[in-house]
Each structure stands twice: as structure tokens, then as C-alpha cells.
Amino acid sequence: MQLGASELILNADNSIYHLNILPEDLAPTIITVGDPDRVREVSRYFDTIDVKKGKREFKTHTGTLQGKRISVISTGIGADNIDIVLNELDALVNIDFSTRTIKQKKTSLDIIRIGTSGAIQAHIPIDSFLLSEDAIGFDNLLHFYDSETIQNRSIQEAFIKHTNWYNKKSHPYVVSYNPELAKKFKSSTVINGFTATNVGFYGPQGRKLRLATQDPDLNDKLASFQYNNKFITNLEMETSAIYGLSSLLGHRAISMNSIVANRATGQFSNDPTKAVDRLIQYTLEKLAV
């Protein structure tokens, strides 16, 4: 079936609409970062860069590192942007733009998020690295897709009961990383975590400036939740969407977090830029092996 012009939206040069790149511009290994300025902080370690393109908050650099072709793409902040990026990445490799039809043979991408995050457990050190084994999403994105088969309903229901989850908020969903891809990045210096993906930075993460939150105890409830020795370790804004859509589309994904804040202790990194750069270098070293 041919996809209509309003479904698969292409630019005049036949590039995908938001990312503004062509299929040949994309590497099979992709690093995603939220901040467009962080793209160059990753690609400066490449041996070569042959693609530099961008549109709005979406910037792409593609190059090589020790013979391996890698793309780094900025997503902007939040699960809504992840919906755009993941669907367009998949379209670039699994849809024939000339015929506007889905390819019979599918391509699986490796997607590695590098981002900042705040811990909610007091024992997690500032500036440490955390790999999200699981993610619980409060963003509602996955409920717009046929996704029941990839959700961990038992954890979801236990979490709702534990937190007395407000029924006007979106139903939390739990999804997991790709364990095969994760093997490359695990080490004694990386904490294995269970990440909560929020829909905002302030109220949804329990921050109070001038507005009261609906549940002032929510972060304490998150920190005290346990399920089969799993406990929620950190808060950020993209991981659950990346894991959910990657799993549905047949891609492998992991999320690498630089812990720049600890909400339980009130600490913040003295040099978050350096902390993120250390994680970038660690991730690239593991990719190049």
C-alpha cells in the first residue's frame, strides 16, 4: 500500500520532513542527544564527518569512528519529540521513498541515548553513569500505539497501587532496554537503573517554584517503590518513549544517563558539562570496540 503525502511527509529534496536528512545520510548506529549543541560535542571525537544537516531543533552529524559509521542526532526535549525522531529514523531505513511503500526486508538500527538525569536514590553518586534497564513512562505516548504486548503490566499495576496514582494522570507504562546492545556498555563503572520518564521538568518531577503540585509526596513514593528488587533510580524525559517505539519498530535501544543531580540529597554537579563529556567519551569507546 502506498503511503499518502500527509502520512509520509517529504521535503522537496526527498528528505524526511523534520529531520531533513536522506536515507544515505543515516548510519546504522545512532546516538541521540536532547540538546542540539551537544551534537558537535559528540561528533568532535569522530575521525571524519561527512554529513552536517539540521532543521529546527533536529541536528544530524554522520561520520566515522575507527572505521565505524555513526550518526548523532538531537531530539530536543520530551517524549513528543521522540515520537517524531523515532518514526522518521525508521522511515529512513524501512520505507522506500520513491514508491512510498514499506520495504519487505526490515533494517534494525542501534539507538543509544546520551543524556542528563537526576537520581532519586541517595546512594547514587553525582557525575556517575547509569544505564536504564527499564523505564516507566508517565508521558502517555505509547498508549497511542498498539503496544500492550511490550508493556510490563505487573510492574505497572504494582506501581499504581503503591503510589495511589491520580486517575486523571496518564496510565504509567513499563518497557525495557535491549539487553544484547546493552552488553557493550555495561561495566563496573556503570549503574544499572530503572528510569522514570516524566512529561515535564518542574511539576512532573516534583519541583516547586510558585505552583503547588498535585501530589507533593510523589518523588518519595517513586523512591520507595520496589518490585522484585527493582527500584526507581532516576528521572528524565525521553527514555520510555525511546524504548517503547524502538521495541515496536524492531530497533535496539539503550539509554545512558549522566547523573548531574541527586534530588534525594539536594546535590548538583559542580561541572555538568565535564560530566556529560566523560559519558560521551565512555560511550564512544564502547561503540568503537
Tab-separated table of C-alpha atoms in Angstrom:
chain	number	residue	atom	x	y	z
A	1	MET	CA	0.000	0.000	0.000
A	2	GLN	CA	1.313	3.398	-0.982
A	3	LEU	CA	1.602	5.903	1.873
A	4	GLY	CA	-0.166	9.203	1.273
A	5	ALA	CA	1.529	12.593	1.160
A	6	SER	CA	0.022	13.576	4.508
A	7	GLU	CA	1.297	10.382	6.186
A	8	LEU	CA	4.860	10.129	4.869
A	9	ILE	CA	5.855	13.790	4.574
A	10	LEU	CA	8.934	14.512	2.478
A	11	ASN	CA	10.742	17.740	1.685
A	12	ALA	CA	11.377	18.972	-1.856
A	13	ASP	CA	14.749	17.175	-1.953
A	14	ASN	CA	13.051	13.905	-0.890
A	15	SER	CA	14.451	14.112	2.658
A	16	ILE	CA	12.283	13.169	5.640
A	17	TYR	CA	10.242	16.138	6.840
A	18	HIS	CA	11.519	17.074	10.327
A	19	LEU	CA	14.995	15.533	10.417
A	20	ASN	CA	15.719	16.904	6.936
A	21	ILE	CA	18.024	14.015	6.019
A	22	LEU	CA	18.112	11.427	3.237
A	23	PRO	CA	18.366	7.655	3.770
A	24	GLU	CA	22.028	7.706	2.725
A	25	ASP	CA	22.781	10.345	5.393
A	26	LEU	CA	21.954	7.945	8.227
A	27	ALA	CA	24.307	5.432	9.846
A	28	PRO	CA	23.053	2.131	11.297
A	29	THR	CA	24.325	3.208	14.731
A	30	ILE	CA	22.696	6.352	16.101
A	31	ILE	CA	23.417	8.414	19.201
A	32	THR	CA	20.566	10.656	20.312
A	33	VAL	CA	21.066	13.746	22.458
A	34	GLY	CA	18.473	16.236	23.615
A	35	ASP	CA	20.467	19.432	23.171
A	36	PRO	CA	21.273	20.446	19.557
A	37	ASP	CA	24.556	21.965	20.771
A	38	ARG	CA	25.575	18.561	22.160
A	39	VAL	CA	25.683	17.079	18.642
A	40	ARG	CA	29.039	18.733	17.950
A	41	GLU	CA	30.257	17.722	21.412
A	42	VAL	CA	29.833	14.118	20.278
A	43	SER	CA	30.947	14.414	16.643
A	44	ARG	CA	34.166	16.245	17.539
A	45	TYR	CA	35.501	12.837	18.582
A	46	PHE	CA	34.720	11.313	15.160
A	47	ASP	CA	37.611	10.648	12.792
A	48	THR	CA	35.578	12.028	9.876
A	49	ILE	CA	32.271	13.878	9.455
A	50	ASP	CA	30.570	13.654	6.054
A	51	VAL	CA	27.039	14.858	6.879
A	52	LYS	CA	26.008	18.011	8.728
A	53	LYS	CA	22.337	18.842	8.390
A	54	GLY	CA	19.637	20.360	10.550
A	55	LYS	CA	16.136	21.761	10.815
A	56	ARG	CA	14.530	23.321	13.892
A	57	GLU	CA	15.869	21.509	16.982
A	58	PHE	CA	16.896	18.458	14.936
A	59	LYS	CA	20.593	18.434	14.004
A	60	THR	CA	22.402	15.476	12.465
A	61	HIS	CA	26.110	14.763	12.080
A	62	THR	CA	27.191	11.494	10.464
A	63	GLY	CA	30.767	10.320	10.305
A	64	THR	CA	33.164	7.536	11.209
A	65	LEU	CA	34.990	6.489	14.354
A	66	GLN	CA	37.694	3.854	13.937
A	67	GLY	CA	36.009	2.696	10.745
A	68	LYS	CA	32.504	2.520	12.238
A	69	ARG	CA	29.845	4.786	10.731
A	70	ILE	CA	27.829	6.655	13.382
A	71	SER	CA	25.142	9.328	13.333
A	72	VAL	CA	24.456	11.688	16.217
A	73	ILE	CA	21.049	13.382	16.201
A	74	SER	CA	19.482	15.930	18.541
A	75	THR	CA	15.902	15.205	19.540
A	76	GLY	CA	15.029	18.211	21.628
A	77	ILE	CA	13.379	17.579	24.980
A	78	GLY	CA	10.462	15.271	25.686
A	79	ALA	CA	8.580	12.209	24.500
A	80	ASP	CA	6.611	14.173	21.900
A	81	ASN	CA	9.859	14.902	20.054
A	82	ILE	CA	10.911	11.271	20.397
A	83	ASP	CA	7.720	10.315	18.554
A	84	ILE	CA	8.920	12.394	15.605
A	85	VAL	CA	12.533	11.250	15.686
A	86	LEU	CA	11.955	7.500	16.112
A	87	ASN	CA	9.269	7.297	13.444
A	88	GLU	CA	11.368	9.286	10.971
A	89	LEU	CA	14.511	7.259	11.690
A	90	ASP	CA	12.545	4.097	10.996
A	91	ALA	CA	11.073	5.569	7.831
A	92	LEU	CA	14.563	6.366	6.533
A	93	VAL	CA	15.570	2.693	6.592
A	94	ASN	CA	12.291	0.805	6.252
A	95	ILE	CA	10.247	2.810	3.745
A	96	ASP	CA	11.094	3.207	0.060
A	97	PHE	CA	10.716	6.946	-0.543
A	98	SER	CA	10.499	6.575	-4.329
A	99	THR	CA	7.489	4.224	-4.204
A	100	ARG	CA	6.201	5.391	-0.791
A	101	THR	CA	5.821	1.751	0.274
A	102	ILE	CA	7.079	-0.206	3.267
A	103	LYS	CA	10.074	-2.381	2.481
A	104	GLN	CA	9.618	-6.132	2.770
A	105	LYS	CA	13.065	-6.603	4.345
A	106	LYS	CA	13.391	-4.556	7.537
A	107	THR	CA	16.531	-2.886	8.890
A	108	SER	CA	17.207	-2.737	12.619
A	109	LEU	CA	19.027	0.319	13.987
A	110	ASP	CA	21.113	0.617	17.148
A	111	ILE	CA	19.982	3.682	19.102
A	112	ILE	CA	21.930	4.972	22.098
A	113	ARG	CA	20.629	7.912	24.098
A	114	ILE	CA	23.211	10.041	25.908
A	115	GLY	CA	21.515	12.413	28.316
A	116	THR	CA	21.455	14.037	31.719
A	117	SER	CA	19.334	12.823	34.591
A	118	GLY	CA	18.578	13.332	38.263
A	119	ALA	CA	18.847	10.484	40.763
A	120	ILE	CA	16.150	9.953	43.402
A	121	GLN	CA	18.117	7.431	45.483
A	122	ALA	CA	20.575	8.965	47.961
A	123	HIS	CA	23.289	6.353	47.329
A	124	ILE	CA	23.673	7.170	43.606
A	125	PRO	CA	26.725	9.454	43.232
A	126	ILE	CA	26.759	12.751	41.387
A	127	ASP	CA	28.550	12.511	37.988
A	128	SER	CA	28.074	8.728	37.837
A	129	PHE	CA	26.928	6.806	34.739
A	130	LEU	CA	23.585	4.976	34.768
A	131	LEU	CA	22.221	2.604	32.134
A	132	SER	CA	18.426	2.326	32.136
A	133	GLU	CA	17.482	-1.355	32.120
A	134	ASP	CA	13.798	-0.474	32.434
A	135	ALA	CA	11.774	2.703	32.100
A	136	ILE	CA	8.395	3.693	33.466
A	137	GLY	CA	6.711	6.284	31.296
A	138	PHE	CA	4.311	8.934	32.555
A	139	ASP	CA	4.201	10.523	29.096
A	140	ASN	CA	1.207	8.636	27.577
A	141	LEU	CA	2.904	8.311	24.165
A	142	LEU	CA	2.879	4.527	23.954
A	143	HIS	CA	-0.879	4.371	24.578
A	144	PHE	CA	-1.439	5.932	21.147
A	145	TYR	CA	0.091	2.783	19.591
A	146	ASP	CA	-0.863	-0.889	19.722
A	147	SER	CA	1.670	-1.609	22.437
A	148	GLU	CA	0.155	-3.891	25.093
A	149	THR	CA	2.474	-6.766	24.149
A	150	ILE	CA	5.643	-4.886	25.132
A	151	GLN	CA	4.375	-3.382	28.399
A	152	ASN	CA	5.117	-4.967	31.780
A	153	ARG	CA	1.627	-4.881	33.232
A	154	SER	CA	2.532	-6.463	36.582
A	155	ILE	CA	5.020	-3.706	37.436
A	156	GLN	CA	2.632	-1.066	36.163
A	157	GLU	CA	-0.217	-2.214	38.360
A	158	ALA	CA	2.008	-2.580	41.421
A	159	PHE	CA	3.298	0.957	40.869
A	160	ILE	CA	-0.200	2.418	40.514
A	161	LYS	CA	-1.251	0.771	43.749
A	162	HIS	CA	1.890	1.828	45.637
A	163	THR	CA	1.627	5.485	44.634
A	164	ASN	CA	-2.168	5.738	44.750
A	165	TRP	CA	-1.752	7.131	41.241
A	166	TYR	CA	-4.066	10.046	40.448
A	167	ASN	CA	-6.531	8.768	37.861
A	168	LYS	CA	-6.531	11.992	35.842
A	169	LYS	CA	-2.873	11.484	35.003
A	170	SER	CA	-1.848	9.203	32.155
A	171	HIS	CA	-1.572	5.481	32.882
A	172	PRO	CA	2.095	4.588	33.596
A	173	TYR	CA	3.692	2.012	31.294
A	174	VAL	CA	6.883	-0.013	31.781
A	175	VAL	CA	9.210	-1.005	28.927
A	176	SER	CA	12.753	-2.384	28.772
A	177	TYR	CA	16.069	-1.855	27.011
A	178	ASN	CA	17.665	-4.198	24.505
A	179	PRO	CA	19.909	-6.499	26.582
A	180	GLU	CA	22.111	-7.532	23.646
A	181	LEU	CA	23.026	-3.947	22.785
A	182	ALA	CA	23.483	-3.132	26.478
A	183	LYS	CA	26.238	-5.759	26.845
A	184	LYS	CA	28.644	-3.449	25.011
A	185	PHE	CA	28.149	-0.666	27.551
A	186	LYS	CA	27.918	-2.416	30.903
A	187	SER	CA	30.903	-2.313	33.222
A	188	SER	CA	31.808	-1.889	36.870
A	189	THR	CA	31.644	1.893	36.405
A	190	VAL	CA	28.024	1.882	35.179
A	191	ILE	CA	24.999	1.663	37.492
A	192	ASN	CA	22.060	-0.414	36.246
A	193	GLY	CA	18.874	1.587	36.726
A	194	PHE	CA	15.092	1.777	36.465
A	195	THR	CA	14.288	5.172	34.988
A	196	ALA	CA	11.141	7.275	35.310
A	197	THR	CA	10.334	9.337	32.225
A	198	ASN	CA	8.384	12.493	33.054
A	199	VAL	CA	6.254	14.811	30.932
A	200	GLY	CA	7.900	17.969	32.277
A	201	PHE	CA	10.856	19.310	34.229
A	202	TYR	CA	9.174	21.184	37.062
A	203	GLY	CA	5.852	19.973	38.493
A	204	PRO	CA	6.022	16.489	36.928
A	205	GLN	CA	9.427	15.984	38.570
A	206	GLY	CA	8.264	17.335	41.910
A	207	ARG	CA	9.913	20.752	41.607
A	208	LYS	CA	8.005	23.590	43.219
A	209	LEU	CA	8.692	27.210	42.333
A	210	ARG	CA	5.409	29.152	42.521
A	211	LEU	CA	2.928	26.389	41.681
A	212	ALA	CA	1.778	23.670	44.056
A	213	THR	CA	1.958	20.096	42.753
A	214	GLN	CA	-0.991	17.698	42.778
A	215	ASP	CA	0.971	15.148	44.838
A	216	PRO	CA	3.776	16.730	46.906
A	217	ASP	CA	4.914	13.269	48.030
A	218	LEU	CA	5.263	11.783	44.553
A	219	ASN	CA	9.079	11.683	44.444
A	220	ASP	CA	9.151	9.949	47.835
A	221	LYS	CA	6.637	7.414	46.523
A	222	LEU	CA	8.781	6.850	43.428
A	223	ALA	CA	11.898	6.347	45.527
A	224	SER	CA	10.191	3.887	47.899
A	225	PHE	CA	8.640	1.733	45.161
A	226	GLN	CA	10.179	-1.730	44.755
A	227	TYR	CA	9.204	-4.681	42.593
A	228	ASN	CA	11.239	-7.897	42.655
A	229	ASN	CA	14.266	-5.958	43.885
A	230	LYS	CA	13.841	-3.281	41.219
A	231	PHE	CA	13.620	0.293	42.494
A	232	ILE	CA	13.276	3.529	40.553
A	233	THR	CA	16.655	5.216	40.342
A	234	ASN	CA	16.363	8.420	38.321
A	235	LEU	CA	14.172	10.903	36.471
A	236	GLU	CA	14.459	12.223	32.903
A	237	MET	CA	12.200	12.930	29.901
A	238	GLU	CA	12.815	10.604	26.909
A	239	THR	CA	13.847	7.051	27.781
A	240	SER	CA	10.467	5.306	27.976
A	241	ALA	CA	9.444	6.717	24.594
A	242	ILE	CA	12.719	5.604	23.008
A	243	TYR	CA	12.424	2.105	24.451
A	244	GLY	CA	8.756	1.729	23.594
A	245	LEU	CA	8.930	2.869	19.981
A	246	SER	CA	12.249	1.112	19.338
A	247	SER	CA	10.808	-2.170	20.577
A	248	LEU	CA	7.650	-1.817	18.489
A	249	LEU	CA	9.633	-0.915	15.366
A	250	GLY	CA	12.260	-3.643	15.773
A	251	HIS	CA	15.245	-1.480	16.731
A	252	ARG	CA	17.719	-1.952	19.591
A	253	ALA	CA	17.901	0.869	22.133
A	254	ILE	CA	19.603	1.793	25.378
A	255	SER	CA	19.708	4.977	27.449
A	256	MET	CA	22.962	6.169	29.035
A	257	ASN	CA	22.457	8.766	31.755
A	258	SER	CA	24.901	11.207	33.291
A	259	ILE	CA	23.667	11.778	36.854
A	260	VAL	CA	24.128	15.532	37.253
A	261	ALA	CA	21.706	15.931	40.177
A	262	ASN	CA	20.557	13.958	43.195
A	263	ARG	CA	17.081	15.013	44.274
A	264	ALA	CA	17.271	12.980	47.497
A	265	THR	CA	20.376	14.795	48.755
A	266	GLY	CA	19.813	18.142	47.016
A	267	GLN	CA	23.177	17.996	45.229
A	268	PHE	CA	24.002	19.204	41.727
A	269	SER	CA	27.151	18.563	39.707
A	270	ASN	CA	29.922	21.140	40.033
A	271	ASP	CA	30.693	20.702	36.334
A	272	PRO	CA	27.801	19.073	34.406
A	273	THR	CA	29.460	19.791	31.049
A	274	LYS	CA	32.511	17.780	32.061
A	275	ALA	CA	30.295	15.003	33.450
A	276	VAL	CA	28.432	14.674	30.154
A	277	ASP	CA	31.682	14.770	28.169
A	278	ARG	CA	33.008	11.859	30.237
A	279	LEU	CA	29.882	9.864	29.363
A	280	ILE	CA	30.232	10.753	25.673
A	281	GLN	CA	33.817	9.505	25.649
A	282	TYR	CA	32.886	6.327	27.535
A	283	THR	CA	30.027	5.577	25.115
A	284	LEU	CA	32.137	6.169	22.020
A	285	GLU	CA	34.944	3.987	23.380
A	286	LYS	CA	32.490	1.128	23.853
A	287	LEU	CA	30.973	1.660	20.405
A	288	ALA	CA	34.342	1.599	18.702
A	289	VAL	CA	35.319	-1.813	20.099
